[in-house]
Tab-separated table of C-alpha atoms in Angstrom:
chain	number	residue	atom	x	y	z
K	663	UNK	CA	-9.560	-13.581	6.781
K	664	UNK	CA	-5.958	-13.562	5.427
K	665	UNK	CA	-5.167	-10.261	3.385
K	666	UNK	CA	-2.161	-10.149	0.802
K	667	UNK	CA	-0.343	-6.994	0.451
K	668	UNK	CA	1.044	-6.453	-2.666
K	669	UNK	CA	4.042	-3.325	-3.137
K	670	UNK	CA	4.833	-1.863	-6.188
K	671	UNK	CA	8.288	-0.969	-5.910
K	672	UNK	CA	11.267	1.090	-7.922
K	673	UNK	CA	14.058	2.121	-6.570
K	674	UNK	CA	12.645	2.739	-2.918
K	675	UNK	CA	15.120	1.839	-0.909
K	676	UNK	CA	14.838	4.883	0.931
K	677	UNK	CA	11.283	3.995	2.176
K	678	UNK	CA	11.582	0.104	2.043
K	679	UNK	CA	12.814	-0.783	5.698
K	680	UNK	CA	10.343	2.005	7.234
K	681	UNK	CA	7.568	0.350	5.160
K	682	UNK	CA	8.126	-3.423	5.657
K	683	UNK	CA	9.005	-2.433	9.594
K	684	UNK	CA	5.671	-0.681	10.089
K	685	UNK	CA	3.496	-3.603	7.578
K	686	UNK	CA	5.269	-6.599	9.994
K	687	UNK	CA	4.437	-4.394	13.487
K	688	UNK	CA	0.583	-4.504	12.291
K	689	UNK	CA	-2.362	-6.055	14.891
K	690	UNK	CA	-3.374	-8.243	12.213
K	691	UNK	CA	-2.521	-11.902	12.609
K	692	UNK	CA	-3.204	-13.291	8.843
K	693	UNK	CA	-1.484	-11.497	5.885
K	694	UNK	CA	1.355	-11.997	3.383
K	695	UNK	CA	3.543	-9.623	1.663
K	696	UNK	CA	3.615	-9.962	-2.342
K	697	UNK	CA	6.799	-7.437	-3.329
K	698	UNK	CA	6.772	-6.443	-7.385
K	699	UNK	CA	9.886	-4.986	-8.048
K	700	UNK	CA	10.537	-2.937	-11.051
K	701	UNK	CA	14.097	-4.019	-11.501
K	702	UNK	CA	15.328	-1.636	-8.964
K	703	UNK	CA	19.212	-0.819	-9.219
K	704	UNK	CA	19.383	0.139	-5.454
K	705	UNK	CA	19.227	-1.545	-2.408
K	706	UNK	CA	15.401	-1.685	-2.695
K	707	UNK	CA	15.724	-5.548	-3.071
K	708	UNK	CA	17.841	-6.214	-0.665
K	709	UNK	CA	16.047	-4.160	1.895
K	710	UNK	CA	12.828	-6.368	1.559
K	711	UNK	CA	14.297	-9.529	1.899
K	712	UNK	CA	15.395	-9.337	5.556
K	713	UNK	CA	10.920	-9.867	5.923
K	714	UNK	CA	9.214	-12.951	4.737
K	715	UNK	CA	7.989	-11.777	1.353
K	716	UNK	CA	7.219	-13.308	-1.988
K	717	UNK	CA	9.324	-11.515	-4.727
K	718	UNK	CA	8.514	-11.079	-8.384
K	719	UNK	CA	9.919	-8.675	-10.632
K	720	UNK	CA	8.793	-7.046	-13.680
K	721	UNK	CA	11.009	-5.610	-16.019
K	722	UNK	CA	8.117	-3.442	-18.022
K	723	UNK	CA	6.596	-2.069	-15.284
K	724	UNK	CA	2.971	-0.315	-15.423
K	725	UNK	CA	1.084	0.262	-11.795
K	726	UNK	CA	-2.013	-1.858	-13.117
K	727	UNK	CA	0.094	-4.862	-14.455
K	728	UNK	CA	1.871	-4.502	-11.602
K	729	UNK	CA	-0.600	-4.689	-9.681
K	730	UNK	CA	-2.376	-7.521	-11.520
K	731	UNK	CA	0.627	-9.635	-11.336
K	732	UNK	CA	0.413	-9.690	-7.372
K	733	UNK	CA	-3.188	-10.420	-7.293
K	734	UNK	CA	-2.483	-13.669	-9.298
K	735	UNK	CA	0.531	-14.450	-6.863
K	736	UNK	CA	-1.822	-13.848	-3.703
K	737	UNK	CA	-3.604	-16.452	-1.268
K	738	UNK	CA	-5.562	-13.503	0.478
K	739	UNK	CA	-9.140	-12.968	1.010
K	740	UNK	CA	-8.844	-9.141	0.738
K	741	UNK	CA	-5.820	-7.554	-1.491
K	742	UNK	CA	-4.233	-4.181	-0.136
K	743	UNK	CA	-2.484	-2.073	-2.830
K	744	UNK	CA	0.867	-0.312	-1.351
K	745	UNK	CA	3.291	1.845	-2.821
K	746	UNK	CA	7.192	0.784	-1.510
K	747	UNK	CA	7.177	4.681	-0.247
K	748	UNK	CA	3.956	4.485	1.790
K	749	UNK	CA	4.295	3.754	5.100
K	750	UNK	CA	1.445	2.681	7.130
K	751	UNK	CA	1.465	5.319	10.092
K	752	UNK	CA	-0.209	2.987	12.982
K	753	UNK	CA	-0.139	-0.457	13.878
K	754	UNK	CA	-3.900	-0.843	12.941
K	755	UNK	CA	-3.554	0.098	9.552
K	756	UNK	CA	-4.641	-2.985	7.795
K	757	UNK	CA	-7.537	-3.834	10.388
K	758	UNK	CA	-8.711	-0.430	9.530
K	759	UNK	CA	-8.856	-0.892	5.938
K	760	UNK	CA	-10.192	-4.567	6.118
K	761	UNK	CA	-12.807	-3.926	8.373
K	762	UNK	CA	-15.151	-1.811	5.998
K	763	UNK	CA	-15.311	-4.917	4.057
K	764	UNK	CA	-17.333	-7.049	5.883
K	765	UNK	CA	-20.390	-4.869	4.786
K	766	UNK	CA	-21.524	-6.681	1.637
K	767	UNK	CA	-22.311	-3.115	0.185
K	768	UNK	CA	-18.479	-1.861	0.513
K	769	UNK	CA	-16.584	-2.896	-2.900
K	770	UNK	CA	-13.191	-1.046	-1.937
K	771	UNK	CA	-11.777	0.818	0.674
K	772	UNK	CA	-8.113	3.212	0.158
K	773	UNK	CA	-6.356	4.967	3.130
K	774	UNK	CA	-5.638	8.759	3.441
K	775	UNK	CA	-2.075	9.865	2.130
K	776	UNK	CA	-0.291	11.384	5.315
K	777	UNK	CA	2.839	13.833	3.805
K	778	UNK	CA	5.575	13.778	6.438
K	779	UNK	CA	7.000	17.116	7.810
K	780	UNK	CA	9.545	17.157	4.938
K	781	UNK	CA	6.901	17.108	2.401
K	782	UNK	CA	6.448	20.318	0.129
K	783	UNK	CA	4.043	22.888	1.235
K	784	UNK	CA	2.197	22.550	-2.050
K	785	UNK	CA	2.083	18.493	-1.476
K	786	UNK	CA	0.794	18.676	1.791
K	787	UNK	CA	-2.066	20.983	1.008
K	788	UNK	CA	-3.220	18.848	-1.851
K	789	UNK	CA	-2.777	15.632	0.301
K	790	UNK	CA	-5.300	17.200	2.749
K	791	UNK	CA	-7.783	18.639	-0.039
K	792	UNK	CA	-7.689	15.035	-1.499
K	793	UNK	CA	-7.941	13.034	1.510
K	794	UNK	CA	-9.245	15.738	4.346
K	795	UNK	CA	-9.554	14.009	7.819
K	796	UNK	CA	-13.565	12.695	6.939
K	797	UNK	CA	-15.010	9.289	6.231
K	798	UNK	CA	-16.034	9.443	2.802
K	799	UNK	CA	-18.615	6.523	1.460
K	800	UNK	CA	-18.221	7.014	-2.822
K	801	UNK	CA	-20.645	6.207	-5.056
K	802	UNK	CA	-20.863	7.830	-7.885
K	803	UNK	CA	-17.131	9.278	-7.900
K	804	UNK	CA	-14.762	7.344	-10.203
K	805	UNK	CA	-11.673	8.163	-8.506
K	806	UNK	CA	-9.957	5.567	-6.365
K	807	UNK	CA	-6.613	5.506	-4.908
K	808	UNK	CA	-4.274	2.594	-5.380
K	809	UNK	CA	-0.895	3.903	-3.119
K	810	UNK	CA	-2.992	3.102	-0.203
């Protein structure tokens, strides 16, 4: 089934090549990359167009309308919410986070937040207390993470 992965970008242009590098490496045949650009004024732009990806940009830019926007551009079966400064850290990525949803009973699925070795002490400790290393199957718990 194809997926669309849509990226909420500002301004990443630090991240962009990393992220678009390690999205086109994936061992998933069937997907398309839905960029919405918050009218970056770096190279973020740029950066993304040396992949085959559909652009749109928004110039009031709030992560749910952002968001929004690329499901109604998307041909996909399953949508994947990225932010430009996530970088998928293996090449099975997006089979991983598809495959949960052939079980009827699984609504979403998000991916843990890896901090690299430059990350802050602090951000890496709450990365793990959010995330931890576990499966997790909610139902009751509201929260659900749209970077990954």
């Amino acid at each position: 089934m194809k997926a669309s992965i849509i990226i909420r970008t500002k301004n990443e242009e630090k991240w962009m090549g990393h992220c678009l590098s390690a999205i086109f490496s994936q061992d998933y045949d069937d997907f398309e990359v839905i960029l919405i650009d918050n009218l970056s004024t770096d190279k973020t732009v740029e950066k993304a167009q040396k992949w085959p990806i559909k652009l749109f940009e928004l110039e009031d830019f709030f992560p749910g309308d952002a968001i929004n926007k690329g499901i109604e551009a998307s041909d996909g079966d399953y949508i994947s919410c990225l932010s430009g400064h996530c970088i998928p850290s293996n090449k099975n990525w997006l089979k991983n986070l598809t495959k949960p949803l052939k079980d009827k009973e699984i609504a979403g699925v998000y991916g843990r937040q890896v901090p690299l070795s430059s990350s802050h002490d602090l951000d890496k400790r709450d990365l793990f207390v959010v995330f931890g290393k576990d499966k997790r199957i909610q139902e009751k718990d509201t929260y659900f993470h749209n970077a990954n």
